[in-house]
Amino acid sequence: MRSASWSTRRSASVRLDIRHAIKQGFSSCTVSANGANAEQAKRMWELIREESVGRIGMGALGGDLAYLEKIGCAYTMIGYPRGAKAETEDQVYAQFRKIIDSTSMAAVLYGSPVESLRRFHPSGIPLNVFDRLADHPNVVGIKLTHPMRVATAFEICERLSNRLIMGSCNFDHIPVLAKNYKNVRWSGLWITDALQSPERPYAVEMMDLVIKGRMAEAMKVYWQMQPLIQGIY
């Protein structure tokens, strides 16, 4: 019964999510199979591949990286385990390198605070480690999570924006960061999904204008969706 339930309700939901992301004009989708067993995760990824191939890029937040690479996943997003504790920054670096070196997929760093890492940086983000990882040829970007303080985003951009593609999930930060740093070129899927619809793709339009350096036009779009941004933050 559980297997049948997955194949009917969940399969339809997975297909709907990917089709909706394509309609939204997104360039890729980052997927996590948290809560699914191995069989369910494999089935989920089969469905994602069927719906996304040739239409939208696939990225993963965890999972069987060898399998995901085999089916065409383009990148993996990597964060530090919240329950792990490290005595040195070298240990944190080694944890990231173990994952990065296990696959030829591109790696996107997950810039979310971890309590045990505050000993290395007050923000809880291992900035010195990320600075070292930014020189790895497979590390291509970093996600700046939506609750991140603007001072933290500033420091990350100061140190990494000349080497990595910056993905700010706070649309209040994007104009300021993009005006002062290159490579502010993407945002998170869930936040953009909350700020637009396929009929009114505000977030996609704003990011497109930001990338082209047309900041005055980008700000006009920003103010159209500002009530939605205010509701989130």
Protein backbone atom coordinates (compact mmCIF):
# COMPACT_ATOMS: atom_id res chain seq x y z
CA MET A 1 0.00 0.00 0.00
CA ARG A 2 2.80 2.39 0.85
CA SER A 3 4.54 1.68 -2.45
CA ALA A 4 1.31 2.22 -4.37
CA SER A 5 0.67 5.41 -2.43
CA TRP A 6 4.11 6.69 -3.45
CA SER A 7 3.62 5.78 -7.09
CA THR A 8 0.31 7.59 -7.39
CA ARG A 9 0.30 10.68 -5.18
CA ARG A 10 4.00 11.36 -4.75
CA SER A 11 4.92 10.68 -8.38
CA ALA A 12 2.32 13.16 -9.56
CA SER A 13 3.61 15.72 -7.05
CA VAL A 14 7.20 15.35 -8.22
CA ARG A 15 6.19 15.79 -11.85
CA LEU A 16 4.07 18.81 -10.95
CA ASP A 17 6.94 20.47 -9.07
CA ILE A 18 9.39 20.13 -11.95
CA ARG A 19 6.86 21.25 -14.56
CA HIS A 20 6.03 24.27 -12.40
CA ALA A 21 9.73 25.18 -12.05
CA ILE A 22 10.06 25.09 -15.84
CA LYS A 23 6.99 27.31 -16.25
CA GLN A 24 8.49 29.73 -13.75
CA GLY A 25 11.47 30.21 -16.04
CA PHE A 26 14.03 28.72 -13.64
CA SER A 27 17.34 27.51 -15.04
CA SER A 28 17.77 24.63 -12.59
CA CYS A 29 16.21 22.91 -9.60
CA THR A 30 18.05 21.71 -6.49
CA VAL A 31 16.41 18.61 -5.08
CA SER A 32 16.68 16.79 -1.75
CA ALA A 33 15.30 13.32 -1.05
CA ASN A 34 15.17 13.82 2.72
CA GLY A 35 12.70 11.42 4.33
CA ALA A 36 12.65 8.99 1.40
CA ASN A 37 14.12 5.52 1.54
CA ALA A 38 16.60 4.33 -1.11
CA GLU A 39 13.92 2.90 -3.40
CA GLN A 40 11.75 6.01 -3.15
CA ALA A 41 14.72 8.31 -3.71
CA LYS A 42 15.70 6.42 -6.86
CA ARG A 43 12.14 6.57 -8.18
CA MET A 44 11.95 10.29 -7.39
CA TRP A 45 15.13 10.98 -9.33
CA GLU A 46 13.91 8.90 -12.28
CA LEU A 47 10.81 11.10 -12.43
CA ILE A 48 12.86 14.28 -12.11
CA ARG A 49 15.12 13.20 -14.94
CA GLU A 50 12.15 12.35 -17.17
CA GLU A 51 10.62 15.78 -16.62
CA SER A 52 13.80 17.87 -16.65
CA VAL A 53 16.00 16.48 -19.44
CA GLY A 54 16.55 19.15 -22.07
CA ARG A 55 14.32 21.59 -20.17
CA ILE A 56 15.92 22.47 -16.83
CA GLY A 57 19.15 21.66 -14.99
CA MET A 58 19.28 19.20 -12.08
CA GLY A 59 21.15 19.76 -8.82
CA ALA A 60 21.20 17.71 -5.63
CA LEU A 61 21.38 18.47 -1.94
CA GLY A 62 22.92 15.22 -0.70
CA GLY A 63 22.21 11.69 -1.88
CA ASP A 64 24.08 9.00 -3.78
CA LEU A 65 26.43 11.22 -5.77
CA ALA A 66 27.71 8.44 -8.04
CA TYR A 67 24.15 7.58 -9.08
CA LEU A 68 23.15 11.24 -9.44
CA GLU A 69 26.14 11.97 -11.63
CA LYS A 70 25.28 8.95 -13.78
CA ILE A 71 21.74 10.17 -14.47
CA GLY A 72 22.91 13.63 -15.46
CA CYS A 73 22.83 15.71 -12.30
CA ALA A 74 24.95 18.81 -12.94
CA TYR A 75 25.91 19.92 -9.44
CA THR A 76 25.67 19.10 -5.78
CA MET A 77 25.15 21.57 -2.95
CA ILE A 78 27.38 20.86 0.04
CA GLY A 79 27.03 22.03 3.62
CA TYR A 80 28.74 21.10 6.86
CA PRO A 81 26.80 18.52 8.93
CA ARG A 82 25.01 20.32 11.75
CA GLY A 83 25.75 17.59 14.25
CA ALA A 84 29.45 17.35 13.44
CA LYS A 85 32.14 19.02 15.50
CA ALA A 86 35.62 19.90 14.32
CA GLU A 87 38.65 20.87 16.35
CA THR A 88 40.39 22.68 13.51
CA GLU A 89 39.56 24.40 10.24
CA ASP A 90 41.69 21.78 8.50
CA GLN A 91 39.19 19.14 9.66
CA VAL A 92 36.31 21.20 8.26
CA TYR A 93 38.20 21.59 4.97
CA ALA A 94 38.85 17.85 4.81
CA GLN A 95 35.14 17.12 5.32
CA PHE A 96 34.23 19.28 2.32
CA ARG A 97 37.05 17.94 0.18
CA LYS A 98 36.00 14.35 0.84
CA ILE A 99 32.65 15.06 -0.82
CA ILE A 100 33.95 17.36 -3.56
CA ASP A 101 36.65 14.91 -4.60
CA SER A 102 34.23 11.97 -4.70
CA THR A 103 32.46 13.26 -7.81
CA SER A 104 33.14 15.17 -11.01
CA MET A 105 29.92 17.16 -10.57
CA ALA A 106 30.24 20.86 -9.88
CA ALA A 107 30.01 21.80 -6.21
CA VAL A 108 28.01 24.67 -4.73
CA LEU A 109 28.84 25.62 -1.14
CA TYR A 110 25.89 25.98 1.23
CA GLY A 111 26.40 29.23 3.15
CA SER A 112 24.25 28.47 6.16
CA PRO A 113 25.43 28.95 9.77
CA VAL A 114 26.44 25.93 11.83
CA GLU A 115 26.66 26.46 15.59
CA SER A 116 29.76 24.33 16.07
CA LEU A 117 31.65 26.44 13.51
CA ARG A 118 31.27 29.75 15.36
CA ARG A 119 34.65 29.08 16.95
CA PHE A 120 36.16 29.74 13.50
CA HIS A 121 33.95 32.67 12.46
CA PRO A 122 31.25 34.54 14.43
CA SER A 123 28.67 33.94 11.68
CA GLY A 124 28.93 30.15 11.97
CA ILE A 125 30.02 30.01 8.32
CA PRO A 126 33.55 28.62 7.79
CA LEU A 127 34.75 31.53 5.71
CA ASN A 128 38.45 30.66 5.79
CA VAL A 129 37.59 27.14 4.64
CA PHE A 130 35.36 28.45 1.86
CA ASP A 131 38.18 30.77 0.80
CA ARG A 132 40.44 27.73 0.33
CA LEU A 133 37.73 25.70 -1.39
CA ALA A 134 37.05 28.51 -3.86
CA ASP A 135 40.33 27.65 -5.58
CA HIS A 136 39.19 24.08 -6.27
CA PRO A 137 38.30 23.74 -9.98
CA ASN A 138 35.00 21.94 -9.26
CA VAL A 139 33.72 24.51 -6.76
CA VAL A 140 31.66 26.96 -8.78
CA GLY A 141 29.31 28.84 -6.46
CA ILE A 142 27.93 29.57 -3.02
CA LYS A 143 24.38 29.95 -1.75
CA LEU A 144 23.81 32.86 0.64
CA THR A 145 20.76 31.80 2.66
CA HIS A 146 17.84 34.16 3.09
CA PRO A 147 18.20 34.93 6.86
CA MET A 148 21.89 35.84 6.40
CA ARG A 149 22.90 39.24 7.77
CA VAL A 150 23.95 41.73 5.15
CA ALA A 151 27.34 42.13 6.90
CA THR A 152 27.97 38.41 6.49
CA ALA A 153 26.94 38.53 2.83
CA PHE A 154 29.28 41.51 2.37
CA GLU A 155 32.25 39.65 3.87
CA ILE A 156 31.58 36.54 1.77
CA CYS A 157 31.36 38.60 -1.42
CA GLU A 158 34.53 40.50 -0.52
CA ARG A 159 36.49 37.28 -0.29
CA LEU A 160 34.82 34.98 -2.82
CA SER A 161 32.92 36.86 -5.53
CA ASN A 162 35.95 37.07 -7.82
CA ARG A 163 36.07 33.26 -7.95
CA LEU A 164 32.56 31.91 -7.30
CA ILE A 165 29.05 32.60 -8.58
CA MET A 166 27.09 34.24 -5.76
CA GLY A 167 23.53 33.10 -5.10
CA SER A 168 21.78 35.46 -2.70
CA CYS A 169 18.37 34.30 -1.46
CA ASN A 170 17.55 37.66 0.10
CA PHE A 171 16.15 39.95 -2.59
CA ASP A 172 16.73 42.98 -0.35
CA HIS A 173 20.46 42.21 -0.56
CA ILE A 174 20.70 41.49 -4.27
CA PRO A 175 20.73 45.07 -5.65
CA VAL A 176 23.44 46.21 -3.21
CA LEU A 177 25.59 43.13 -3.68
CA ALA A 178 25.23 43.07 -7.45
CA LYS A 179 26.09 46.76 -7.76
CA ASN A 180 29.37 46.24 -5.93
CA TYR A 181 30.42 42.68 -6.74
CA LYS A 182 30.54 40.65 -9.92
CA ASN A 183 29.04 37.19 -10.18
CA VAL A 184 25.82 37.85 -8.21
CA ARG A 185 23.84 35.82 -10.72
CA TRP A 186 21.29 33.49 -9.12
CA SER A 187 18.96 32.95 -6.19
CA GLY A 188 17.28 30.03 -4.44
CA LEU A 189 14.36 28.18 -6.00
CA TRP A 190 11.95 28.30 -3.06
CA ILE A 191 12.34 32.03 -2.46
CA THR A 192 11.81 32.93 -6.11
CA ASP A 193 8.82 30.58 -6.19
CA ALA A 194 7.33 32.59 -3.32
CA LEU A 195 7.81 35.92 -5.11
CA GLN A 196 6.32 35.26 -8.52
CA SER A 197 4.08 33.17 -10.74
CA PRO A 198 4.54 32.00 -14.34
CA GLU A 199 2.23 34.84 -15.37
CA ARG A 200 4.18 37.44 -13.34
CA PRO A 201 7.79 36.24 -13.19
CA TYR A 202 9.08 39.15 -11.11
CA ALA A 203 12.10 37.40 -9.56
CA VAL A 204 13.33 35.95 -12.85
CA GLU A 205 12.92 39.30 -14.57
CA MET A 206 14.77 41.12 -11.80
CA MET A 207 17.70 38.68 -11.81
CA ASP A 208 17.93 38.86 -15.60
CA LEU A 209 18.16 42.65 -15.44
CA VAL A 210 20.69 42.50 -12.59
CA ILE A 211 22.91 40.15 -14.59
CA LYS A 212 22.75 42.54 -17.55
CA GLY A 213 23.69 45.47 -15.29
CA ARG A 214 20.40 47.28 -15.88
CA MET A 215 19.96 48.16 -12.23
CA ALA A 216 17.41 50.97 -12.62
CA GLU A 217 15.05 48.61 -14.46
CA ALA A 218 15.77 45.85 -11.95
CA MET A 219 14.70 48.15 -9.11
CA LYS A 220 11.38 48.87 -10.81
CA VAL A 221 10.68 45.14 -10.79
CA TYR A 222 11.91 44.89 -7.19
CA TRP A 223 9.32 47.44 -6.03
CA GLN A 224 6.55 45.51 -7.77
CA MET A 225 7.28 42.44 -5.64
CA GLN A 226 8.41 44.29 -2.49
CA PRO A 227 5.17 43.57 -0.55
CA LEU A 228 5.83 39.85 -1.05
CA ILE A 229 9.46 40.28 0.05
CA GLN A 230 8.31 42.14 3.14
CA GLY A 231 5.92 39.33 3.98
CA ILE A 232 8.80 36.82 3.99
CA TYR A 233 11.43 38.81 5.86
